[in-house]
Structures are given as structure tokens and as C-alpha cells.
Amino acid sequence: GGPSSIFTEVTLTGEGFVNLDNSTTCRYSLQGSIVDYEVSAAVQSSTAVVCDSLPIESELGDYVVEVSLNGGFHYQPMRTGEPVTFTKYALDDVVVLSIDPPGGPIEGDTVVVVNGTNFAEYGDDLVGCVFEDETSEAVFVPATTLQDPLRLVCVVPAAPTSARRRLQDGTSAVTVKVSLGGGAPGTVSTSGVPFFYYNNPDLQSVTVDVDGRDTLDAAGGDQVTITGDSFRALVDANPAFVAFLRVRIGIFDAPAIVSLEDGTLSFTAPVGKEGLADVTIALNGQQFTAPKLSVTYIGFHPPVITDARFAEDAARILVTFDPQGVATGNFTGVFPCIRALNEATVATLRGSDEAPEDEADDVQCFWQDIFVLEVLLPRMTLAGPGVRIGTQARALLPFTAQVRDELYADSELAVDIDYPCGFAGPGIDACPTPTVSLNGPREISSCTTEDVLVLDASASSRGGVRDPSFRWRVDPFASDVAQDLNERLGSLAPFSQFVELQDFEGAQFRFLVEVTSFLGRTSQVAAWDVRRLAVPSPILSVDVPEVMTVRASQPLSITGQAEVASCYAGGIEGINFGWAHYQTINSTGHVIAEGPDAVLPAGLAAALADASSSPSIIVPSFSLALGHQCTLRLTASMASDPTASSVLDVTLVVATEALQLVLNNGDRVHTVSNQLVIDAGASLDPNVGPGSDGLSLALALSPALVNSTGGAMDPSIFVSGLRVVMPPGALPVETDVSSGEAIPYTFTLTLSKEGRASVSTDVVITPTTTGVPEVVITRPGNFKINPNQPLVLRGRATWPDGTRSRFDYEWSSADFDDVHAIATTASTSRNLKIPGRVIDPVLIPGASYTFTLTATARSNGAQATASTTVVMNRAPFGGTISVTPAAGVARTTVFTLDALGWTDEDLPLTYSYTRDLAALTASRTVARTQTVLPAPTTVGPTTIECTIRDAYDGTAFAKTTVDVTDEPIDSTRETEMRGFLVEFVVEGKSDLVSALISAFMRAINAQYFSVTTNRRALQDGNATDTANATEVLVDLVDEERKTEVLEALRAAQGNAPPTAASLATQIESLAQAVAIVEDINTAGFAAATDVFVFIVTNLFEASEAQVRDLASISESVYTVADRLFEDAAIANAAYDPATQGDSSAPKAVLARLNEVIAGPLSSLLLRSLVLGEPQLELSTNQIRMLISRYEALALRGAELEAPEGNHLEDKGGLVLLPDDIVESIGGTDEDEVGVSRLSFLNDPFSGADSTSQALVSSAFGLFLVDERATPITADFEDRTPMTVRLRNDVEQAANQPGDGCPRDCNSIDGRGNCRDDRCECAAGWFGPDCNQFARCSVWDDEGSRWRGTDMATETLFEGKYSDSYAQCEASVLGIYASAGKESFFPPPPSPPGSPPPPSPKEGGIRLAAVFQDLPTEVYTIVVAVIAGFNALCVVLALVREWLIPFPKKRAARAKRMARRDVALEKGRLGLFTRLRFALEDNALLVGLVQGESEPGLRLPELVFAFFTTMLAQLCAQAVYYDGVYAASFSLQPLDWQSVQDGDPGASNALLRHVTASAFLVTPVIYMIRLVFAVCFGLPWSSSPWGLVRRVFVTLYMVTASRSTKEEIAQSKEGGGGGKDRVKPVPTAAAAGDEQPPPSPRPPSPPRLNAPATIHPADAPVDLPPAPPDPSEPADGGDADEPRENANRSNPFVREPNMGERFGVGDDNIPQEPPEVGILDFVGISIGW
């Protein structure tokens, strides 16, 4: 602009100006008129054109200025899109009315406010003040325009020389005028006002005389007199100027001037803080004299507000009180402002006179310290410049003062109108200027009518808490159809953060937007370029701003999505997404990496590799460098047409974070004779990640230590890296004389790094000469602690010299009467856990708390303490949420959810939404999202809640309601929904997928359960109604639909980063999807399991509700698995070799499910549990899980029992940990160990087991994790293994009633009986024909099988037909079970005194494998040779028995017994007897060859029976594997390939065992026994043929009469034998009993189910008692007598009864196996 009195040239700036033969012209067009003027112009450069002035005769007003480069034929529009105006004004209209203050010292620097009319800014630095003196040159000073354009701020220059000469009169005046043209001649106003210069007064003395005292009452009111000169210098110029006079004591101005003379001044003293206070004076109320005099205050005064201003973010008001301070003890953390500020103030701050019902929903305040009260403003506040802040009556008292009515605060102050955020310079305040942040597509499809372009400016910094105004437009120079678009944009509401445009033409557009805050600050104009593609490409968008400020220490997730173009004609098979690196710019602006193949930090490179085909990317912590700008590019293309693609860039700017000083513990008591260590090694620079590079630690000590010369010791000598290390004795104990206690030392540690602001903290160490333990408190890893999350403090006490000891712990806090009343940990726990709460939190946001841990040694009572202080994070505040539309239809209407006005100091913020507490959307940095809603579950509106989180997870909540109506789901609506589902999956809208599935399945489930209930009610009624209900039910159970839903949910998981909020939505959706299991097929089972596994694997912590949902989901999935494997086809396919590598096969899916239950789910639960808390339980119909935390010391020798549930009862197990378990897991006794125990009702791997072994016990899993829930792998090498005991379930021992009794239940071997057409198996035997024994096994994930190696099994019994126990030694942690294994011999326990059997190790050589590839001809020949040799032996045995008479046999036996007696009398045992014992024990070699560790092979008759049975089975197998034999029996022969391929019918495992044993073991045994017979001259009665005789004698005894039996027995009573022989035990048959007489039963083992207990390390494991020791004979015989003489049987041998077999016979006498020959097994083949 310019005045009409002069000619004013106008300079236009722009781009692309060129001089075309001096044909440049400018046109001035008067706004609102048709008048225009064309003038000449000159092109000065490509960016500047100078236009001639308007004609002098032109009218006053505003003119639009345009430029033409071709002589006026074409006038170019302005690049900004806004017209450039020039204002012609009349100079006389610019009037100066007054200035404030009217004077100042001659030195200048007085800031004056000039008031007038018609002030305006017509260019940079053109408006200003002109100071004119009649005898000197005028001085122009640029001015700043305040919010009121009629008020200017100028800084007065120093007085000119001429003005100084006139000061002898007291003042000297200059005239102040205003210029709108930079002070140029002809632009200075004709009017002006005087400004008076003066000399500052001189203060000489101050007098206080109040009732004889020379001190002032802090409450004010006393009269004070000061003497000096020049007090009236300004007043004499104008008596009215006395209003500007200020006398100040301290920081308070005197309330009244009593008298004013040139040399004396009396005034009323203001309030003040106790102590000295300076006295100063300012004649203009602004520029005070330098401090020279002082007075003394005593007492207290009511708190006074000294300042009120908006904070630097304009989202808070800072209310400052006087230096006396305020007693804030009654205010903890964030609290309702109504407790400190009056109702009128709070109503203005709230924006409404109506207070909410709950104070927690009202305006909140927070005391920064005892001086500053912080008001957290809500979005709807009416606070602004000039708002008055007043205190609540009887609320605030002075700090440390006693309660007196006259001391309550009653103060009020207004926020400055001109400087609402504080003075930052003349005319400049500290209020924030908004910045624009845009989000939206950069490319749109070729569709011009239906596609919608959405631009989002909601992420812009608002410049304050209230809604800013947005001004949208397009740049006509760079935009097509600019006029049409600007008309549309101009019609938007002023507060529109979003732009939605549809149906517009054009190919390129530049959108412009600027933001103006409620305080009047305006942002720079931001531009957003959009281009229309030539193909129908998808429209891309992401959930973050295009330029986003991030923290290097925080991971960042970005999710993109795409809208399929409405005019796309190709098949919508999917959209291919992918992220890639575009470029990285360093802090100096140079490009240091460009393109997708650039060398990037490892974390970023890995993230981009993972996201190369995903719409989502997770940028890990510390993968972006401080000061860098990294631009990532998201590409989306149609799968059916890759040319239809679009891209979108996101630029990440890394912000600076403060250093984090982390200590191992805080304040504590320290024994000075020990080394003192304060460890800050965990400190870090969060901008670069963990590590101490570049960090340095400084130490200050108070009180200071004294060195040898008596001077202060430099504490830096104790600093080593990031540790303070003081040697023993370096810290002296000084005693406080008054209290007699040791004076504590304050260690001030300062962490610094070049280019970073340093941080400090204090540690208080109290020294003592008494030996005390060291107590350490470990704080949470997060930098800030949130009240809605648990606070966990982990404590530990140790002796500095490493002495092992137990301690008693006790937590306390000055902030709580009883800490344990608010904690979940036990009162004696070394840990403290205070649960987080969303509503009414225990720990208040913003508050600080100090906790102290006291540890007392049990050994000597020594006690020590440690303390730590935590500060709670404050949640985001100030915002609201909205839902549009306000009403809609369930599952159909797409609702838009907006969170507006939220702010926090820890940006960025993220937003997630829930519906009636059920998750709706994932967490996103963009506040707006879209979703569908399910039908309401209750009558009334649906509640929508938004969760807002800051960068450190500080959480706030906001609610609103929406009306949702329901419509029945018919086939048309279902088709529509399923179409939406496919579309949302393709477009990457994972939130909408989850929400739609949840809503859709909730409706289906509601109909299903409603129809199910109605059908039950109709069963007794009309048959037609029942049939109709059944038909509807069939329609609801739709496998195709369910599979489609579950697969869509699985696909959506790949589109969204696994954040807590997104996983919560998936839990909700999956829970609804699997609520009905009847329609889940194998594909649905795989999808549901994969979704569940993904959730559990990625979920870091879960709420109680989420744990319940996960338990319900796992129950449903297990139910589906049981139902699927009941299908024979599916079950058989599980063992098909072709499915071994198929991850979608049901067996592999089931394995994944069980692995995640045993692993990640256990860790998830353990992560939320700390030592000292009660154990957690997770129970379903299929599994039961117990989660516990223990101190490692308590695990030494501990007994861990399996969980007990309704389905498990007494069928669990236990693990006895060894005493050296702590060393096995690589820990220390003080470590915190998590223990996870699981029990499964059914075989958890039934479908995944490659060997199809049946379990005969419940599966029991044991897993250990460390303090951070990281799995522990125990190393038992060279250490004691664990003992595992599993209860074998008698209910699984046999077949079901009515199934018949195959093989007569093996009753001939005592393995079972047939009762009620069902096999009842003896203890230790299982299977449909009682032919399986229990073997301890552990699940092998890699081999997909129950592995029995590394598990040496011992079987324990309670009774013949009761449960038994499988006890074994385990060297691995895992899932244990007793697996049924086919066997051909009974498994009694080992004979007393025998050494335990060796355990074959995994990976050992199985001898049978050598013979797998032999041709069938060789196999047949070998079988025939062995069978023939066995037959020859039988014939020879019969001939021998026939030829040798009975008396001769008896005589030979007597001679042998006599020789033995002679040997015994000489005190030595025969060599043969020793060898025989050794050979019997070595019979376990058979088990080694067989690949088993089953004991019980020590009884020779069992060994021989086993060999003979194997031989018979060899013959039987020959029938299968040889065509000749197969043809003779009309069987289909099998080839060797089927055996090697693991064909279930080929008996592969049996073939290997039998082949190896027959080839290797049997010939060896033959040869050894024959060598013995020859070398030692053994009598034939002890040769291989003895058993044949006994078989015939036994048959004879069974068929003979009783008298005959007695006669034979009596005839043999006098036979040869040893002395002191035990009488023969009568047989059951002889006694006439059907069953063996009951034997004394050992005490029953303890119950092995929950609740689980930990026994002390010295407590013995409660196991069944061992059989009596033969070294202590029951009949009083000699303990050293050989065991062959312990129980000599008569020749008529019978099979021992069950009690004898297991070591307990009649009269509790240990029984010895009957005497048999070495090769007597040959005779068994006859019976076979």
C-alpha cells in the first residue's frame, strides 16, 4: 500500500519473468468496481517485476495487481492462487492516539504500545514508529503489530543529544508518530504524541518502623519509606502519570502509594516471602532500578498467583504462585482442577457451566512443583487471552505453614492479552505456530466420476488445544479445473480437517492449505500435489502423515491400503503391495542413500525385506539415524494388471531424545568395609540404541570427602566408565551430633554426551560399619511408567562375598500406609507388583512415589534397605471423539470415527477403537478410521471408546455413542457382506476385515444359538416346527462360509502389523468365528489355528479378558481337531508319508497348535507374572495350565506336580528336579525362574505322531523361562537328570465293553482277564489285548514322535488291577507321557539289589537297521535254518528226558547241591554261579538291541520265552514277506519297499527288532550256555532240557488228583538241597483259590495333580516304597547267604503269582525266581 500523496512503485515477486521487448505491463483493478489502470512495468529479474505507481487521480481503495509480459494481451495468475492487492490510502487517516508507557529512561529500550487508527501492514518492516525531535533527525523504528491491528509495539531508542540537554527540567519530550511506508518521506502520519525521557531515580535508604520492629509481616500491609531523588521526574510532566509508578519488594508491587515527594516515598508493603527482599522502583512501571536496598520479611502470607500464561504448546495453562510456594501434599499427580481453582475459572476452562458427574471427566490439573500449577485444557475450553484464573476458597495454603484461615489463598490473575504464552520479545509472544501435516494419495486413478479423493490434515499441529481453522484451495497456476475446485473448497466449514472430492476432471492438481490456531497464529502454506494416472490404478493411502517425526528408540508401524478404482474392468484377484527405500538425506541436506538397492542399516533393510510384498511395514527401534530423513515408498498394483499401479512416499524425520540415565538401584545402606558400586552401565542414548559409546559419567559428592592434605577430594577418581567404584574404607562414617545417626552421602551422577543435553540423578548412600547385605532394586525397562499398566519392582539381596543365604523381605512407602494392600505380590516377596488400572488407578498419573525394600538375613538378622523413586507418566489429554453418521445399520453402514484435539508431550500419538469393550480397530497414528459395527448386544445406543496412547504408552480414553439398528441376514445381505469381505482383504483394510468378520459372525452365532434353543423347546411339540428349525440350523452351519471367513482373517493378518490393538481385534474376530465348530473343516481348522498361532506368537502381553478369549478359542480349535480326527480318512491320512512335509495337513496344524500352547502362550502368561504373585491358571476341557514364578534356590530338589482339572483328577504326573537344577539351567540361586506346567486330557499330538503310539497317561509338559520370559534350555550333561513320574490311566488299559477279548487278553501271561466281554488289564499293561506296556516318552518336535530314549523307565504298582506309575529319568524339558509300546514279555520291576539298566541314548545304532535291505530269499533261508535247529533241540531234549531215569536225575541234583554247600561252607561262591548271575543281569542287552529301556528282563524264564516267541514271529512274518509262504496261506505278500516306507501294515518296527535279536542275540546265548555246560561239567538236570521235564510235570500236576499231588510232593521233600531252606510257597491252585491271595500293598503314592506345590530342597520325594531288601532276610537267615539259597524251590515249579513277581509274596518274604536251565526256552516253542 501507499498514501495518495506520493507516487508508490510496486514490486511483484514470482517465477519465470522474461523481458519481451519492454512490453511488460501491470494492471491495477479496483476491487468491487470495473475501474482498472494499466501502467508500465520493468522486468528486473526472472523473479521480480517493478510496476509503476497508480495515477495520482486514481481513487482510494484496494487494487488487484496483475502482470502481463506481452503488452497486456495476457495477464498471468499468481502462483499462490491468491490475488495480489495494493491499497491506496489517505495519510491523514493514519492517526496516533496514545502510547503506553508515556516515558522512559534516557538509555532507551522502553517497549511502548502505540494506539491509533488505520494502522496496517503493507509489506515487511514497512510499519513502524517515527521518533521526531525538533532539533535532530527523525528515527524510524520497525514496529510489530499485535493481535489488534490498531496497536503497534515499538522499542524506544536512546534519547538524542538534544533531548538530553533539556533534562535539567526533569524530563525531555520527543514526538512519536507512525509510518506505514518504512519511514519514507510522505508516509509519516501527521499526528503524534509525546514521549518523555527521564533519569532513573536514586534510592538511598529504606525505613521500616512498625511497632518498634524493623521487619515486615509477610502478609503485607506495613508502611515503608524510602529516600532518594528524582521520584517525581515523570509525574511532574503529567500528574496522571503517577498511575505508572511502581515500587517493588521482591517480586510484588506495592498495592498503594501513601505519599510522594521528590526525595521521599512512602508506600504500603506488599506480601513477601520470609527472608531478605530487594526494594526497587520504576517510574514507568516497566524499567526498575538496579537492586540496592533490601528489607526482611517474617511469617507467611496467603499464596498469590504471580503469573498465568499458556504453555509452549497452548494446550495447558501454567499458573505460577509466589516464591513462598504452596502446600501440595493434598494433591497427588493429576487431579480435578475444581479442588484448586474456583468454579467460575473451571467453568471457563471446561467450556461449559455444567460439570460432569465424575470429577475424573472434568478439567484436570497437575502440580509441576510447589510453585507452578499446570492446567490440562480440554478441546472445548473457552480459555483464551485475557482469561482470569482464580483460586478455590479454603484450598491452598503456604508451603510448610500451619493451617490458619487467614492463610488460605484468595488470588486471581488474568492471562495477558498481548502475550498469552509469555513475552518472547517486543510484540512477540511464545505461542506456538501451527504446522501443516497432510496425508492422502499422490496418485489417483483415471476414473473421474465415482472415485473419491480424500486429503487429511488432522495430523497437523494445531497450535493449541482448541480446534484451529483450515483454509483449503488449489493453486490455479499448477491445477486443472482450479476455479471449480476452489469454489468447492471455499464452501467447506472453517474447521474442516478433511477434504473429500468426487466427480472432477483434470490431470494435475496442487492443493494448498494453511492452519490458524485459536490464538491467531497462522502456519505456512503447505502444498500437496496429486496427479491423475492414465490407467485405473488403485488409490493408495497410509495411516501416517506423509512427513512424520519419529523417535529412534520406538518401533514404528505403517500400514497402507488401497481402493480399487471404480472403473477398473479387470478381475479383482488382488492387489500386490510392497515397500522399498526411496532416499535418505542426512542432517546437512545431502542424499546419502538412494533407491531400493542402497546400503541401509541392518534393521531397516530387514524390515523392508519383510515388507517387500506387504502393505504394512514395521521399522524396528534404532534403525534410523538421528537427523536423517528417510523416505520409504509404498507401491500397489493390480494383480491382474501390473500396469495399473500407484506409489506413495512417506518421509520419516528422526527427532532427538534425551539421554537416559539408568541405575542398577537407588538409595541404600552400605557397609563401608565392602566395595561400593553404583552401576549406570544400562544408561543409553536412545537416539542410537543400547551401548555406552560416547557416553560419559561425572560424579559430585555431598558432603565432600577430604583427601590426605585436608582438601576436598576429587570424586572423579572413583568413576570408571559408567560405574562409580569406591574401594573398601573409602567412604567414612560421620555421625550427626543431634540425632546420633550416620550422615548420608548424596552421589550426584551426570550423564553426558557431545551434542546432547546432560541428565542427572541423585543416589543417597547411608554408610554403616555393620556388615549388611547389598540390596538391589531393578526398575522397569520403560523410560516412563504408566498408571494403567502394572508397576513391577524386582528386588534382590546378596552378601558381597558371595555367601549363600536366605532373606526375609519387606516393602514400604511413605506414600502408602500398607504397600501390600495395593500389591498383588505376597507381603514377604522380594518383588513388588502394583496392578495398573484404567479407572481409578492406584498410582496417579504425574505423581512420584518412593518405595523402600528392607532385606533381613535369616542367618544373623543383618538388615539393609534400598529405595527407588518412580514417576508416573501422564496420559494424553484435551481431546474428544466423534462418530459419523450418528446412526446406521449393523454390518452395512461404514462409520467414520474421529479422535480430535488430543495432545501430549510424548509424540506421536496412536489411536485405537473399541465397541462395547470389544476391539474394533488396530492402533494407528492417524486419528480417523472407518469401520462397520455389529448389531447391538444390549438395548440402547452402542458405546464407542477410543484409546489414545503416547510414545511411551501413556493411555487416555474417550467415549461416545451411536445408534445402530439391526436387520436380519438374508441370502442377499450375506452375499453382499462376503463380497465386502473379499474387497477389504484385497485392499489391505485389515481393520475393516476384522470388524466385518466380528459383526457378521456375531449375528450368525446369535441366530444359531437362538435356533438351537428353540429346536430343543420344540422337540416335544410340533414336528413340522422342529423340522423347520433344523433346516434353518443346517443353513447356518456352512463350511464354505466359515472357511472363507477364517481364511480372510488369516489373509488380513498379513496386511496389518502385529500391534497390541490389531491383535486385540483379531482375538475378537477369531473368538466369534470359532464359536460354532460344527462347520469348520480341515481348511478352516488350518486357518483358525494359523490365526491363533499368529496372535499368541506376536502378543507381548494380554489382559484377563484376552486370556479368557484365548482359552475359549483354543478349546474350540481342540474340539475341531477331535472331531476331524474321528474321521477315518483324515486319521489315516495323518500317517500317510505323502503328508509328512505338508504344513496344511491336519497333523501338522495340530502340532503347531500344541507347540504354541506349550511355548509362546506359556511365555505370554509368564511375562505378566512376577515372583511373589499367586500362580495363574488357564483351564479348558482339553488343557490345564499352571503358571508360577519361583526363586531358583527353591527349585533345588523341588517336586513339581502336574495341573489337576476336572478331567484329569488323579491322572497327572510330577517332576522331581535335581539338587543341581540351578547349575543345569545356567543360573544363580537368586534368579527368578518361571515355571509352566501343562496337562492335556487327550493325546495332544495324536494327529501329528509319525509313529502312531497311543498314550496311556495324560500328557504333562514342563517348561522354564527366565525373568524376561525367555525360554530356558536346561543342560543336564554331566549333571543329575530330572525324575519324571506319570500316572498310567487304568481307564485306558483295555478296550470297551462289548469289543470282545482278543487273544484272551493275554491272560496266560498274567497280563489281563476277560470280564463282561472286555479286557481288564493288570497293572502296567494296556491296549485292547493287554499287550502294551507303558514307556516314558517325551515329544520330539523335529521327529514328530514320542521319543522314549533318554527316558529310562521303571514301573511302579499299587495293585494288580489298579493304576501304575511310569517313573523315569529325563534329561530334557518338554511334554512327557507314557506311550503304549507293544511287548512280548511282562514288565515287572528289577530284582532287589540289581544295578539299574543302562539307557540307550538317542542316535544310538539300531542293529536291526543293518538288515532292512536283505532280499526275502536270504531271510527265508535264515528263518528255516534257525527253526530247524530249534526243532532238533526239542527232539534231543525229549530223547534225553526219556532215556535218563528219574532216580538218576535226583541223585545228580543231590550231588550238585552238596558241592554247592561245600563251597558255601568255605565262604566262597562258585564261578559258575557268579557267571550265571552276571549273565542274567546282562540279559538287558536284548532291550538295547530292541531300542528300548524297559527293565524286567532279568528273570531267565522270561528272556527265554521272549526269544522263542521272536522265533515264532519270524516264521509268521515270513508268511507276509515271502511269496511262497504267502501263496500257501492265500495272503497278499508285501515287498521290502513298503517296510522301508513305513507302511502301517508292514510291522516295520517289529521286523527290525525281531530280525536283529534273532540274528545276533540268540546264537550268542546258545554258544555261551553250551560252553558253560562243557567247561564246568554241569549236570544235565541243569542243562537246556530241564524245562521240558517241568512242563510235563506241571501238566501232570494240573490233571492229577489232590492226593497224587501231595504224594509226589512228599516224595520230593527229602531231596537234596541246602540248609535253612525256606518252605515252598503253596500255589493258588493248591489252595483252591481262583486268584492269588492278596499281598500286603505298599502305601499309595501321593496325588499327582494340582494345586501344584514346591517342596523344600531337603524334602524327600513321596514315592512308593521299594521292595524289601534281600540283604535283610525275612526269616532271620544270614544276610550274606547267596540269593540262590534264599528261596529254594522244589522241583515242581509253578509260575509265581503277581505279588511274587513284583517282589512281595506271602508273609512279606522276598521271592526268588525258580531255578531253570539256560536253554529251557526251547521247550516254550512246543506250547507256541
mmCIF file of C-alpha atoms in Angstrom, residues 1184 1186 1199-1205 1208-1216 1237-1239 1257-1260 1283-1289 1356 1358 1363-1367 1378 1644-1653 1655 1661-1664:
data_model
loop_
_atom_site.group_PDB
_atom_site.id
_atom_site.type_symbol
_atom_site.label_atom_id
_atom_site.label_comp_id
_atom_site.label_asym_id
_atom_site.label_seq_id
_atom_site.Cartn_x
_atom_site.Cartn_y
_atom_site.Cartn_z
ATOM 1 C CA ARG A 1184 -4.917 -77.089 32.029
ATOM 2 C CA LEU A 1186 -0.368 -73.588 35.756
ATOM 3 C CA GLU A 1199 8.730 -81.594 43.327
ATOM 4 C CA LEU A 1200 6.551 -80.051 40.604
ATOM 5 C CA GLU A 1201 3.162 -81.656 40.256
ATOM 6 C CA ALA A 1202 1.069 -81.654 37.127
ATOM 7 C CA PRO A 1203 -2.014 -79.431 36.995
ATOM 8 C CA GLU A 1204 -5.234 -81.059 38.135
ATOM 9 C CA GLY A 1205 -8.563 -80.435 36.496
ATOM 10 C CA LEU A 1208 -7.584 -85.045 34.985
ATOM 11 C CA GLU A 1209 -8.239 -85.615 38.691
ATOM 12 C CA ASP A 1210 -5.657 -88.171 39.775
ATOM 13 C CA LYS A 1211 -4.176 -88.840 36.363
ATOM 14 C CA GLY A 1212 -1.390 -86.283 36.262
ATOM 15 C CA GLY A 1213 2.279 -86.625 36.984
ATOM 16 C CA LEU A 1214 5.173 -84.935 38.659
ATOM 17 C CA VAL A 1215 8.755 -83.950 38.045
ATOM 18 C CA LEU A 1216 11.394 -84.144 40.739
ATOM 19 C CA ARG A 1237 3.121 -76.807 33.661
ATOM 20 C CA LEU A 1238 0.531 -78.183 31.263
ATOM 21 C CA SER A 1239 -1.748 -81.182 31.339
ATOM 22 C CA SER A 1257 -1.319 -91.416 30.597
ATOM 23 C CA SER A 1258 -2.211 -87.775 30.385
ATOM 24 C CA ALA A 1259 0.476 -85.702 28.700
ATOM 25 C CA PHE A 1260 2.326 -83.443 31.118
ATOM 26 C CA THR A 1283 12.906 -87.655 37.675
ATOM 27 C CA VAL A 1284 9.542 -87.803 35.924
ATOM 28 C CA ARG A 1285 6.650 -89.846 37.282
ATOM 29 C CA LEU A 1286 3.496 -90.307 35.202
ATOM 30 C CA ARG A 1287 0.320 -91.975 36.376
ATOM 31 C CA ASN A 1288 -0.772 -94.565 33.857
ATOM 32 C CA ASP A 1289 -4.519 -94.403 33.436
ATOM 33 C CA LEU A 1356 5.652 -98.843 39.979
ATOM 34 C CA GLU A 1358 -0.237 -100.148 43.674
ATOM 35 C CA ASP A 1363 -3.238 -97.625 38.151
ATOM 36 C CA SER A 1364 0.509 -97.835 37.839
ATOM 37 C CA TYR A 1365 3.269 -95.273 37.531
ATOM 38 C CA ALA A 1366 5.935 -94.913 34.912
ATOM 39 C CA GLN A 1367 8.974 -93.350 36.509
ATOM 40 C CA SER A 1378 3.546 -92.760 28.984
ATOM 41 C CA SER A 1644 -0.417 -95.424 47.730
ATOM 42 C CA PRO A 1645 1.633 -92.703 46.109
ATOM 43 C CA PRO A 1646 0.513 -89.104 46.630
ATOM 44 C CA ARG A 1647 -1.993 -87.442 44.349
ATOM 45 C CA LEU A 1648 -0.182 -86.022 41.403
ATOM 46 C CA ASN A 1649 -2.487 -83.195 40.462
ATOM 47 C CA ALA A 1650 -2.971 -79.522 41.189
ATOM 48 C CA PRO A 1651 -2.750 -77.443 43.148
ATOM 49 C CA ALA A 1652 0.900 -77.788 42.400
ATOM 50 C CA THR A 1653 3.366 -77.334 45.201
ATOM 51 C CA HIS A 1655 8.712 -78.739 48.222
ATOM 52 C CA VAL A 1661 10.007 -87.116 47.125
ATOM 53 C CA ASP A 1662 6.994 -89.141 48.197
ATOM 54 C CA LEU A 1663 7.377 -92.258 46.064
ATOM 55 C CA PRO A 1664 6.005 -95.773 46.662
#
